[in-house]
Tab-separated table of C-alpha atoms and ligand atoms in Angstrom:
chain	number	residue	atom	x	y	z
A	7	MET	CA	203.967	105.767	-101.730
A	8	ALA	CA	207.394	106.176	-103.295
A	9	LYS	CA	209.674	103.170	-103.250
A	10	ALA	CA	213.417	103.290	-103.893
A	11	ARG	CA	214.772	100.980	-106.568
A	12	LYS	CA	218.221	100.614	-108.071
A	13	GLN	CA	218.880	100.738	-111.743
A	14	TYR	CA	221.891	101.055	-114.026
A	15	THR	CA	221.639	104.007	-116.375
A	16	CYS	CA	223.733	104.541	-119.484
A	17	GLN	CA	225.447	107.926	-119.232
A	18	ALA	CA	225.505	108.249	-122.993
A	19	CYS	CA	221.962	107.462	-124.068
A	20	GLY	CA	219.969	107.371	-120.836
A	21	ALA	CA	218.701	103.792	-121.184
A	22	GLY	CA	218.055	101.993	-117.878
A	23	PHE	CA	218.836	98.345	-117.019
A	24	PRO	CA	218.190	96.185	-113.940
A	25	GLN	CA	221.713	94.735	-114.082
A	26	TRP	CA	225.165	96.124	-114.697
A	27	ALA	CA	226.868	95.254	-117.974
A	28	GLY	CA	230.073	96.362	-119.643
A	29	GLN	CA	228.260	97.516	-122.754
A	30	CYS	CA	225.033	99.463	-122.970
A	31	GLY	CA	222.349	97.365	-124.641
A	32	GLY	CA	220.707	100.551	-125.884
A	33	CYS	CA	223.411	102.425	-127.740
A	34	GLY	CA	226.316	99.989	-127.688
A	35	THR	CA	228.862	102.226	-125.925
A	36	TRP	CA	231.194	100.604	-123.427
A	37	ASP	CA	231.606	101.306	-119.741
A	38	THR	CA	228.852	103.876	-119.416
A	39	LEU	CA	226.405	102.125	-117.056
A	40	GLN	CA	226.198	103.711	-113.616
A	41	GLU	CA	224.173	102.734	-110.616
A	42	GLU	CA	221.332	105.080	-109.784
A	43	VAL	CA	218.546	105.080	-107.257
A	44	VAL	CA	215.199	105.757	-108.844
A	45	ALA	CA	211.990	106.340	-106.981
A	46	THR	CA	208.928	104.603	-108.316
A	47	THR	CA	205.411	105.243	-107.172
A	48	ALA	CA	203.620	102.402	-105.453
A	49	THR	CA	200.844	102.307	-108.043
A	50	ALA	CA	203.190	101.954	-110.973
A	51	ALA	CA	205.279	99.338	-109.159
A	52	GLY	CA	202.261	97.466	-107.885
A	53	GLY	CA	200.687	97.387	-111.288
A	54	ALA	CA	197.441	98.903	-110.058
A	55	ARG	CA	195.652	100.403	-113.055
A	56	ARG	CA	194.109	103.795	-112.971
A	57	THR	CA	190.571	103.434	-114.189
A	58	GLY	CA	189.218	106.941	-113.896
A	59	TRP	CA	190.349	110.509	-113.529
A	60	ALA	CA	189.410	111.817	-110.098
A	61	GLY	CA	190.212	115.463	-110.789
A	62	GLU	CA	188.401	118.041	-112.826
A	63	VAL	CA	187.971	117.071	-116.489
A	64	PRO	CA	190.259	119.220	-118.655
A	65	ARG	CA	188.567	121.248	-121.402
A	66	SER	CA	190.017	121.449	-124.869
A	67	GLN	CA	189.987	124.703	-126.805
A	68	ARG	CA	189.035	125.262	-130.442
A	69	LEU	CA	192.087	126.032	-132.541
A	70	MET	CA	190.322	129.111	-133.931
A	71	GLU	CA	189.951	130.460	-130.423
A	72	VAL	CA	193.562	129.940	-129.393
A	73	ALA	CA	195.227	133.326	-129.236
A	74	ALA	CA	197.487	133.709	-132.242
A	75	ALA	CA	199.667	136.364	-130.662
A	76	GLU	CA	203.364	136.061	-131.473
A	77	ALA	CA	205.524	135.357	-128.470
A	78	PRO	CA	207.022	138.661	-127.328
A	79	ARG	CA	210.726	138.899	-128.067
A	80	THR	CA	213.468	140.946	-126.530
A	81	PRO	CA	216.497	141.629	-128.726
A	82	THR	CA	219.677	140.499	-126.976
A	83	GLY	CA	221.551	143.451	-128.439
A	84	ILE	CA	223.847	141.039	-130.269
A	85	GLY	CA	222.580	140.808	-133.831
A	86	GLU	CA	224.198	137.489	-134.682
A	87	LEU	CA	222.760	135.887	-131.548
A	88	ASP	CA	219.307	137.309	-132.312
A	89	ARG	CA	219.605	135.803	-135.770
A	90	VAL	CA	220.113	132.256	-134.493
A	91	LEU	CA	217.441	132.729	-131.843
A	92	GLY	CA	215.011	133.619	-134.620
A	93	GLY	CA	214.828	137.354	-133.930
A	94	GLY	CA	215.365	137.855	-130.222
A	95	LEU	CA	214.826	136.141	-126.921
A	96	VAL	CA	211.338	134.722	-126.306
A	97	GLN	CA	209.793	135.064	-122.868
A	98	GLY	CA	209.596	131.761	-121.001
A	99	SER	CA	211.847	129.991	-123.492
A	100	VAL	CA	214.690	127.645	-122.609
A	101	THR	CA	217.813	127.788	-124.750
A	102	LEU	CA	220.648	125.298	-124.518
A	103	ILE	CA	224.093	126.442	-125.683
A	104	GLY	CA	226.672	123.731	-126.288
A	105	GLY	CA	230.300	123.841	-127.308
A	106	ASP	CA	233.841	122.764	-126.489
A	107	PRO	CA	235.467	124.107	-123.329
A	108	GLY	CA	236.971	127.545	-123.839
A	109	ILE	CA	235.082	128.263	-127.044
A	110	GLY	CA	233.263	131.249	-125.576
A	111	LYS	CA	229.938	130.106	-124.125
A	112	SER	CA	230.348	132.041	-120.887
A	113	THR	CA	231.733	135.037	-122.765
A	114	LEU	CA	228.790	135.179	-125.162
A	115	LEU	CA	226.208	134.847	-122.402
A	116	MET	CA	227.931	137.459	-120.278
A	117	GLN	CA	227.887	139.885	-123.203
A	118	ALA	CA	224.247	139.091	-123.934
A	119	ALA	CA	223.453	139.511	-120.238
A	120	ALA	CA	225.104	142.926	-120.196
A	121	THR	CA	222.939	144.251	-123.034
A	122	LEU	CA	219.779	142.410	-121.960
A	123	SER	CA	220.066	143.830	-118.463
A	124	GLU	CA	219.363	147.285	-119.842
A	125	SER	CA	215.759	146.239	-120.378
A	126	LEU	CA	215.330	143.146	-118.159
A	127	ASP	CA	216.723	141.918	-114.855
A	128	VAL	CA	219.294	139.210	-115.456
A	129	LEU	CA	220.348	136.583	-112.933
A	130	TYR	CA	223.592	134.809	-113.812
A	131	VAL	CA	224.058	131.568	-111.882
A	132	THR	CA	227.567	130.204	-111.901
A	133	GLY	CA	228.334	126.667	-110.850
A	134	GLU	CA	231.817	126.577	-112.309
A	135	GLU	CA	233.574	129.810	-111.583
A	136	SER	CA	233.645	131.914	-108.443
A	137	LEU	CA	231.721	135.177	-108.210
A	138	GLN	CA	235.040	137.052	-108.420
A	139	GLN	CA	236.021	135.330	-111.649
A	140	VAL	CA	232.653	136.018	-113.244
A	141	GLY	CA	232.695	139.579	-111.961
A	142	LEU	CA	236.168	140.174	-113.371
A	143	ARG	CA	235.137	138.866	-116.766
A	144	ALA	CA	231.997	141.009	-116.726
A	145	ARG	CA	234.109	144.108	-116.028
A	146	ARG	CA	236.544	143.220	-118.780
A	147	LEU	CA	233.719	142.802	-121.270
A	148	GLY	CA	232.178	146.184	-120.599
A	149	ALA	CA	230.502	148.257	-117.977
A	150	PRO	CA	228.549	146.028	-115.602
A	151	SER	CA	224.993	147.204	-115.483
A	152	ALA	CA	222.694	147.683	-112.539
A	153	GLY	CA	220.150	145.156	-113.767
A	154	MET	CA	222.460	142.192	-113.408
A	155	SER	CA	222.939	139.912	-110.382
A	156	LEU	CA	225.259	136.984	-109.829
A	157	LEU	CA	224.636	133.855	-107.781
A	158	ALA	CA	227.068	131.035	-107.016
A	159	GLU	CA	224.805	128.059	-106.385
A	160	THR	CA	224.529	124.508	-107.679
A	161	CYS	CA	221.322	123.220	-106.113
A	162	VAL	CA	218.452	123.525	-108.576
A	163	GLU	CA	215.790	123.838	-105.869
A	164	ALA	CA	217.672	126.771	-104.336
A	165	ILE	CA	218.133	128.375	-107.749
A	166	ALA	CA	214.429	128.033	-108.532
A	167	GLU	CA	213.533	129.571	-105.157
A	168	ALA	CA	215.889	132.487	-105.786
A	169	ALA	CA	214.403	132.999	-109.244
A	170	ARG	CA	210.834	132.897	-107.925
A	171	THR	CA	211.736	135.491	-105.293
A	172	GLU	CA	213.846	137.824	-107.418
A	173	LYS	CA	211.724	137.396	-110.585
A	174	PRO	CA	214.424	138.162	-113.156
A	175	GLY	CA	213.487	138.359	-116.834
A	176	VAL	CA	216.444	136.207	-117.831
A	177	LEU	CA	218.144	133.395	-115.940
A	178	ILE	CA	221.512	132.052	-117.083
A	179	ILE	CA	222.757	128.695	-115.789
A	180	ASP	CA	226.478	128.137	-116.357
A	181	SER	CA	226.533	125.122	-116.639
A	182	ILE	CA	223.765	122.534	-116.427
A	183	GLN	CA	226.372	119.812	-115.748
A	184	THR	CA	227.311	121.403	-112.424
A	185	ILE	CA	223.742	121.694	-111.142
A	186	HIS	CA	222.197	119.014	-108.963
A	187	SER	CA	218.847	118.287	-107.394
A	188	GLU	CA	218.672	117.421	-103.714
A	189	ASN	CA	216.054	114.773	-104.541
A	190	LEU	CA	218.638	112.592	-106.219
A	191	GLN	CA	221.798	111.020	-104.923
A	192	SER	CA	223.764	110.679	-108.134
A	193	ALA	CA	226.617	113.074	-108.860
A	194	PRO	CA	226.049	116.330	-110.771
A	195	GLY	CA	226.375	115.718	-114.496
A	196	ALA	CA	224.950	112.195	-114.275
A	197	VAL	CA	222.106	111.490	-116.640
A	198	ALA	CA	219.461	111.353	-113.941
A	199	GLN	CA	220.606	114.695	-112.532
A	200	LEU	CA	220.639	116.373	-115.929
A	201	ARG	CA	217.167	115.138	-116.652
A	202	GLU	CA	215.784	116.205	-113.297
A	203	THR	CA	217.469	119.608	-113.075
A	204	ALA	CA	216.608	120.481	-116.672
A	205	ALA	CA	212.998	119.402	-116.137
A	206	GLN	CA	212.727	121.633	-113.062
A	207	LEU	CA	214.214	124.592	-114.918
A	208	VAL	CA	211.936	124.080	-117.928
A	209	ARG	CA	208.964	124.025	-115.577
A	210	LEU	CA	210.222	127.197	-113.925
A	211	ALA	CA	210.492	128.943	-117.294
A	212	LYS	CA	207.008	127.921	-118.399
A	213	GLN	CA	205.388	128.853	-115.083
A	214	THR	CA	207.080	132.204	-114.555
A	215	GLY	CA	207.881	133.381	-118.093
A	216	ILE	CA	211.567	133.727	-117.239
A	217	ALA	CA	213.752	133.125	-120.288
A	218	ILE	CA	216.470	130.632	-119.385
A	219	PHE	CA	219.849	129.983	-120.993
A	220	LEU	CA	221.545	126.695	-120.135
A	221	VAL	CA	225.219	126.176	-120.873
A	222	GLY	CA	225.951	122.563	-121.785
A	223	HIS	CA	229.323	120.891	-122.072
A	224	VAL	CA	229.941	118.614	-124.985
A	225	THR	CA	231.563	115.211	-125.104
A	226	LYS	CA	234.459	114.156	-127.317
A	227	GLU	CA	231.997	113.292	-130.046
A	228	GLY	CA	230.716	116.853	-129.998
A	229	VAL	CA	227.237	116.290	-128.609
A	230	ILE	CA	225.991	117.797	-125.390
A	231	ALA	CA	226.987	115.529	-122.511
A	232	GLY	CA	224.088	113.491	-121.271
A	233	PRO	CA	221.302	111.883	-123.205
A	234	ARG	CA	219.477	113.515	-126.056
A	235	VAL	CA	216.578	114.152	-123.636
A	236	LEU	CA	218.178	117.457	-122.743
A	237	GLU	CA	217.800	118.565	-126.346
A	238	HIS	CA	214.214	117.325	-126.459
A	239	MET	CA	213.207	119.228	-123.349
A	240	VAL	CA	214.399	122.681	-124.305
A	241	ASP	CA	212.966	125.028	-126.944
A	242	THR	CA	216.162	125.984	-128.693
A	243	VAL	CA	219.528	124.274	-129.066
A	244	LEU	CA	222.530	126.278	-130.209
A	245	TYR	CA	225.928	124.799	-130.913
A	246	PHE	CA	229.264	126.501	-131.265
A	247	GLU	CA	231.111	124.906	-134.142
A	248	ASN	CA	234.568	125.966	-135.192
A	249	ASP	CA	238.077	125.096	-136.073
A	250	ALA	CA	240.412	124.571	-133.151
A	251	GLY	CA	242.779	127.495	-133.286
A	252	SER	CA	240.644	129.742	-135.445
A	253	ARG	CA	239.545	133.078	-134.055
A	254	TYR	CA	236.163	132.756	-135.702
A	255	ARG	CA	233.271	131.302	-133.806
A	256	VAL	CA	230.154	130.046	-135.522
A	257	ILE	CA	226.916	129.343	-133.689
A	258	ARG	CA	224.304	127.179	-135.335
A	259	ALA	CA	220.698	126.687	-134.278
A	260	VAL	CA	220.102	122.940	-134.550
A	261	LYS	CA	216.664	123.125	-133.010
A	262	ASN	CA	214.417	126.127	-132.619
A	263	ARG	CA	210.752	126.169	-131.679
A	264	PHE	CA	210.653	129.910	-132.358
A	265	GLY	CA	212.628	130.233	-135.555
A	266	ALA	CA	214.463	128.581	-138.406
A	267	VAL	CA	217.099	125.924	-137.837
A	268	ASN	CA	220.539	125.890	-139.405
A	269	GLU	CA	220.708	129.645	-139.023
A	270	LEU	CA	224.319	130.661	-138.433
A	271	GLY	CA	225.717	133.434	-136.285
A	272	VAL	CA	229.348	134.372	-136.858
A	273	PHE	CA	231.671	135.974	-134.311
A	274	VAL	CA	235.332	136.673	-133.912
A	275	MET	CA	237.017	136.276	-130.505
A	276	THR	CA	238.978	139.383	-129.546
A	277	GLU	CA	240.619	140.840	-126.464
A	278	GLY	CA	237.337	142.540	-125.699
A	279	GLY	CA	235.144	139.461	-126.042
A	280	LEU	CA	233.162	138.196	-129.008
A	281	LYS	CA	232.561	140.636	-131.842
A	282	GLU	CA	229.910	140.095	-134.488
A	283	VAL	CA	230.877	139.399	-138.068
A	284	ARG	CA	228.001	140.908	-140.023
A	285	ASN	CA	229.215	139.992	-143.485
A	286	PRO	CA	230.859	136.615	-143.058
A	287	SER	CA	231.101	135.635	-146.702
A	288	ALA	CA	234.763	136.206	-147.264
A	289	ILE	CA	236.163	134.807	-144.009
A	290	PHE	CA	235.789	131.195	-145.049
A	291	LEU	CA	238.035	131.610	-148.066
A	292	SER	CA	241.743	131.167	-147.625
A	293	LYS	CA	243.735	133.750	-149.528
A	294	HIS	CA	246.130	132.070	-151.945
A	295	ASP	CA	248.764	134.201	-153.680
A	296	ALA	CA	248.774	131.950	-156.722
A	297	PRO	CA	246.182	129.393	-157.848
A	298	VAL	CA	246.609	126.112	-155.962
A	299	SER	CA	245.332	122.715	-156.946
A	300	GLY	CA	242.702	121.037	-154.800
A	301	SER	CA	240.809	124.173	-153.872
A	302	ALA	CA	237.262	124.997	-154.999
A	303	VAL	CA	234.980	127.828	-153.953
A	304	THR	CA	231.262	127.339	-153.472
A	305	VAL	CA	228.299	129.260	-152.084
A	306	ILE	CA	226.325	127.608	-149.325
A	307	ARG	CA	223.106	128.906	-147.947
A	308	GLU	CA	222.808	127.954	-144.332
A	309	GLY	CA	219.811	129.549	-142.708
A	310	SER	CA	218.775	132.757	-144.355
A	311	ARG	CA	221.941	134.061	-145.972
A	312	PRO	CA	224.367	132.812	-148.592
A	313	MET	CA	228.019	132.414	-147.712
A	314	LEU	CA	231.108	131.785	-149.784
A	315	LEU	CA	233.118	128.829	-148.676
A	316	GLU	CA	236.263	127.050	-149.786
A	317	VAL	CA	236.470	123.278	-150.071
A	318	GLN	CA	239.972	121.807	-150.114
A	319	ALA	CA	240.934	118.344	-151.234
A	320	LEU	CA	244.154	116.390	-151.203
A	321	VAL	CA	244.365	113.278	-153.349
A	322	ASP	CA	247.522	111.254	-152.998
A	323	SER	CA	248.479	107.753	-154.086
A	324	SER	CA	247.814	105.308	-151.290
A	325	HIS	CA	249.902	102.436	-149.967
A	326	LEU	CA	246.979	100.974	-148.084
A	327	SER	CA	244.795	98.163	-149.315
A	328	ASN	CA	241.892	100.259	-148.084
A	329	PRO	CA	242.718	103.825	-149.156
A	330	ARG	CA	241.684	106.534	-146.756
A	331	ARG	CA	238.588	108.684	-147.187
A	332	VAL	CA	238.691	111.512	-144.688
A	333	ALA	CA	236.117	114.307	-144.664
A	334	VAL	CA	236.351	117.208	-142.229
A	335	GLY	CA	233.217	119.328	-142.087
A	336	LEU	CA	231.355	117.004	-144.432
A	337	GLU	CA	229.792	113.611	-144.152
A	338	GLN	CA	232.269	110.797	-144.743
A	339	ASN	CA	229.806	108.443	-146.402
A	340	ARG	CA	228.776	111.120	-148.824
A	341	LEU	CA	232.408	111.535	-149.877
A	342	SER	CA	232.720	107.811	-150.640
A	343	MET	CA	229.487	107.935	-152.579
A	344	LEU	CA	230.576	110.966	-154.601
A	345	LEU	CA	233.890	109.326	-155.492
A	346	ALA	CA	231.984	106.287	-156.739
A	347	VAL	CA	229.812	108.539	-158.912
A	348	LEU	CA	232.936	110.247	-160.255
A	349	HIS	CA	234.344	106.865	-161.249
A	350	ARG	CA	231.191	105.477	-162.792
A	351	HIS	CA	229.950	108.562	-164.606
A	352	ALA	CA	233.076	110.545	-165.404
A	353	GLY	CA	235.511	107.645	-165.717
A	354	ILE	CA	237.930	109.015	-163.120
A	355	ALA	CA	239.118	106.311	-160.734
A	356	MET	CA	240.522	107.111	-157.307
A	357	PHE	CA	240.389	103.643	-155.763
A	358	ASP	CA	244.162	103.606	-155.304
A	359	GLN	CA	244.257	107.118	-153.853
A	360	ASP	CA	243.879	108.534	-150.360
A	361	VAL	CA	241.312	111.316	-150.464
A	362	PHE	CA	241.151	114.038	-147.810
A	363	VAL	CA	238.539	116.776	-147.973
A	364	ASN	CA	238.325	119.766	-145.657
A	365	VAL	CA	235.940	122.691	-145.352
A	366	VAL	CA	237.940	125.842	-144.572
A	367	GLY	CA	237.071	127.626	-141.337
A	368	GLY	CA	235.816	124.610	-139.414
A	369	LEU	CA	232.279	124.955	-140.664
A	370	ARG	CA	230.141	121.862	-140.967
A	371	VAL	CA	228.294	121.702	-144.247
A	372	ALA	CA	225.096	119.700	-144.285
A	373	GLU	CA	223.947	120.959	-147.664
A	374	THR	CA	224.205	118.760	-150.724
A	375	SER	CA	225.111	121.815	-152.812
A	376	ALA	CA	228.717	121.116	-151.815
A	377	ASP	CA	228.798	117.890	-153.888
A	378	LEU	CA	230.059	119.521	-157.056
A	379	PRO	CA	232.846	121.564	-155.396
A	380	VAL	CA	233.968	118.487	-153.432
A	381	LEU	CA	234.354	116.465	-156.621
A	382	LEU	CA	235.981	119.246	-158.629
A	383	ALA	CA	238.408	120.007	-155.779
A	384	ALA	CA	239.326	116.318	-155.587
A	385	LEU	CA	239.763	116.182	-159.350
A	386	SER	CA	241.924	119.302	-159.313
A	387	SER	CA	244.203	117.803	-156.664
A	388	PHE	CA	244.289	114.431	-158.430
A	389	ARG	CA	245.460	116.048	-161.659
A	390	ASP	CA	247.506	118.669	-159.824
A	391	ARG	CA	245.822	121.352	-161.904
A	392	PRO	CA	244.421	124.406	-160.149
A	393	LEU	CA	240.896	125.438	-161.011
A	394	GLN	CA	240.720	128.757	-162.769
A	395	THR	CA	240.649	131.801	-160.470
A	396	GLY	CA	237.306	133.526	-160.082
A	397	LEU	CA	235.453	130.238	-160.567
A	398	VAL	CA	232.633	129.274	-158.229
A	399	MET	CA	230.329	126.242	-158.323
A	400	PHE	CA	227.513	124.495	-156.536
A	401	GLY	CA	225.134	121.614	-157.167
A	402	GLU	CA	223.981	118.307	-155.815
A	403	VAL	CA	225.325	115.228	-157.583
A	404	GLY	CA	223.017	112.244	-157.861
A	405	LEU	CA	223.894	108.558	-158.106
A	406	ALA	CA	223.039	108.544	-161.795
A	407	GLY	CA	225.639	111.225	-162.443
A	408	GLU	CA	223.078	113.996	-162.820
A	409	VAL	CA	223.651	117.457	-161.354
A	410	ARG	CA	220.551	118.494	-159.451
A	411	PRO	CA	219.419	122.022	-158.670
A	412	VAL	CA	219.643	123.508	-155.185
A	413	TYR	CA	217.508	126.138	-153.484
A	414	ASN	CA	218.054	129.855	-153.995
A	415	GLY	CA	220.388	129.455	-156.934
A	416	GLU	CA	220.107	133.021	-158.089
A	417	GLU	CA	220.741	134.452	-154.655
A	418	ARG	CA	223.911	132.358	-154.407
A	419	LEU	CA	225.080	133.576	-157.792
A	420	ARG	CA	224.534	137.204	-156.827
A	421	GLU	CA	226.547	136.720	-153.637
A	422	ALA	CA	229.435	135.215	-155.626
A	423	ALA	CA	229.254	138.007	-158.203
A	424	LYS	CA	229.359	140.570	-155.391
A	425	HIS	CA	232.659	139.100	-154.257
A	426	GLY	CA	234.222	139.264	-157.678
A	427	PHE	CA	233.680	135.755	-159.011
A	428	ARG	CA	233.469	135.779	-162.802
A	429	ARG	CA	232.449	132.268	-163.800
A	430	ALA	CA	230.008	129.822	-162.223
A	431	ILE	CA	229.309	126.157	-162.883
A	432	VAL	CA	225.735	125.523	-161.789
A	433	PRO	CA	222.977	122.928	-162.251
A	434	ARG	CA	221.072	123.726	-165.438
A	435	ASP	CA	217.829	124.294	-163.564
A	436	ASN	CA	219.532	126.936	-161.421
A	437	ALA	CA	220.864	128.919	-164.354
A	438	PRO	CA	219.129	132.241	-164.959
A	439	ARG	CA	217.606	132.601	-168.464
A	440	SER	CA	220.013	135.265	-169.624
A	441	LEU	CA	222.977	133.142	-168.449
A	442	ARG	CA	224.506	136.287	-167.016
A	443	ILE	CA	224.472	137.877	-163.603
A	444	GLU	CA	226.285	141.114	-162.986
A	445	GLY	CA	229.086	140.354	-165.397
A	446	MET	CA	229.423	136.706	-164.402
A	447	GLU	CA	229.518	133.948	-166.983
A	448	ILE	CA	227.198	131.073	-166.118
A	449	VAL	CA	227.982	127.528	-167.238
A	450	PRO	CA	224.876	125.367	-166.830
A	451	VAL	CA	225.502	121.614	-166.536
A	452	ARG	CA	223.131	118.674	-166.444
A	453	ARG	CA	225.607	115.879	-165.843
A	454	LEU	CA	228.817	115.472	-163.875
A	455	GLY	CA	230.721	114.818	-167.101
A	456	GLU	CA	229.768	118.273	-168.389
A	457	ALA	CA	231.085	119.880	-165.200
A	458	VAL	CA	234.362	118.002	-165.593
A	459	ASP	CA	234.584	119.168	-169.208
A	460	ALA	CA	233.853	122.743	-168.118
A	461	VAL	CA	236.916	122.854	-165.860
A	462	ASN	CA	239.089	121.261	-168.540
A	463	ASP	CA	238.805	124.143	-170.977
B	523	TYD	P1	234.785	131.124	-122.151
B	523	TYD	O1	233.632	131.972	-122.473
B	523	TYD	O2	235.220	131.055	-120.741
B	523	TYD	O3	234.576	129.645	-122.692
B	523	TYD	P2	233.519	128.533	-122.224
B	523	TYD	O4	232.580	129.144	-121.264
B	523	TYD	O5	232.874	128.124	-123.524
B	523	TYD	O6	234.326	127.420	-121.671
B	523	TYD	O7	235.958	131.607	-123.107
B	523	TYD	C1	237.225	131.353	-122.772
B	523	TYD	C2	238.200	131.703	-123.852
B	523	TYD	O8	237.943	132.912	-124.508
B	523	TYD	C3	239.517	131.823	-123.188
B	523	TYD	O9	240.397	130.948	-123.823
B	523	TYD	C4	239.904	133.253	-123.331
B	523	TYD	C5	239.086	133.745	-124.453
B	523	TYD	N1	238.658	135.137	-124.270
B	523	TYD	C6	239.151	136.114	-125.106
B	523	TYD	O10	239.952	135.871	-125.992
B	523	TYD	N2	238.709	137.414	-124.942
B	523	TYD	C7	237.833	137.746	-123.971
B	523	TYD	O11	237.459	138.935	-123.854
B	523	TYD	C8	237.333	136.726	-123.104
B	523	TYD	C9	236.357	137.032	-122.012
B	523	TYD	C10	237.766	135.440	-123.296
B	524	MG	MG1	232.401	128.714	-119.214
């Protein structure tokens, strides 16, 4: 028998407590505990132990006998989206798309729905906008196709019923925060509701083979609202990341059960919706008329393709006892660490300087290959001496002052050469034997000091 019990659930991390408190004991955030009614089964509450399994005994299967067929994929018709999905939409998969309000989640899914509906039936469930609004947008984005239906509904049980009846190939839920389950009393968007509605939709996808897209709102900190459980439950998590005010939109796969993570898809927002950027290398470089100090160009390799990227630094004398270290698009702690290495191993002290570092284009760089450009950009700003034009660099910098190799060095060099870069400072182990690639001079370095010397001459 089910018994109702009250508990206080943290809306940030999902931890449950018997009593209310100002601060969550799980994750330490303030003012996030909310009362929720949870149903517990009598056996669990009563402590009665299950001693035997009354049902049929499940049979395991030999790994060799498990069918090795690849999950069938349907291309969404949008190449950059297919790329982050790992090569198309997988039947019965659940994909969560997160991003700031107004970044283009609904636009992207509407465009994907339009092309997908040529081969599959698509059901677009809107919990935020009216049918008219969604319909208007669909018309603006291109000819609405016959295979697409709209539904304005927020009750997950009703949505699941509709999906079981209409049997679409793709179901889009815009957004998961507006959907509620009638089994629970808490408000839509509350942790318990997110968990329950997402669980029901995941079950629906696995049982029926419908591919589901969930739109998820993000919090101020940039993570999808609600506990991480949402990310654990789904197969694929995509995030929009971008610069406020930039027209470019970058989607990153942060989790993918059917493909590689950290794959990037690049779009530009136009009057007619999102357009793919097939060759994104040059868009993350700002075009300077004359050489400027504090700017360094590097090649990152996020996912399966290399991309040129500009790192900017501003180093300015500080009036604070604790000078500022601000990193946008990079990890802050890594910046502090790199500055310490620069001091210890190249003798350049910035302890009385404010240091700001920014990755152009709003991209977030997780790769350590950006270490060298970060330091050389900071050094260039510190000395107010521009780096030479046509210079590119990459490499991880270790605590002992060594410059370590990164993956796919040669591929990065070729990409830079293709875009007209003529000189490259690279870790010695990444340097090709001939020290030349398509007319580019390669400067191999083993230690940070050598890299600093290389930009001096
Ligand atoms: P939207 O997809 O509604 O964002 P989200 O669902 O992530 O909140 O995108 C809204 C923004 O995109 C809005 O500011 C207008 C802009 N936009 C265009 O520039 N062109 C278009 O064709 C469309 C549909 C939207
Ligand atoms: Mg929207």
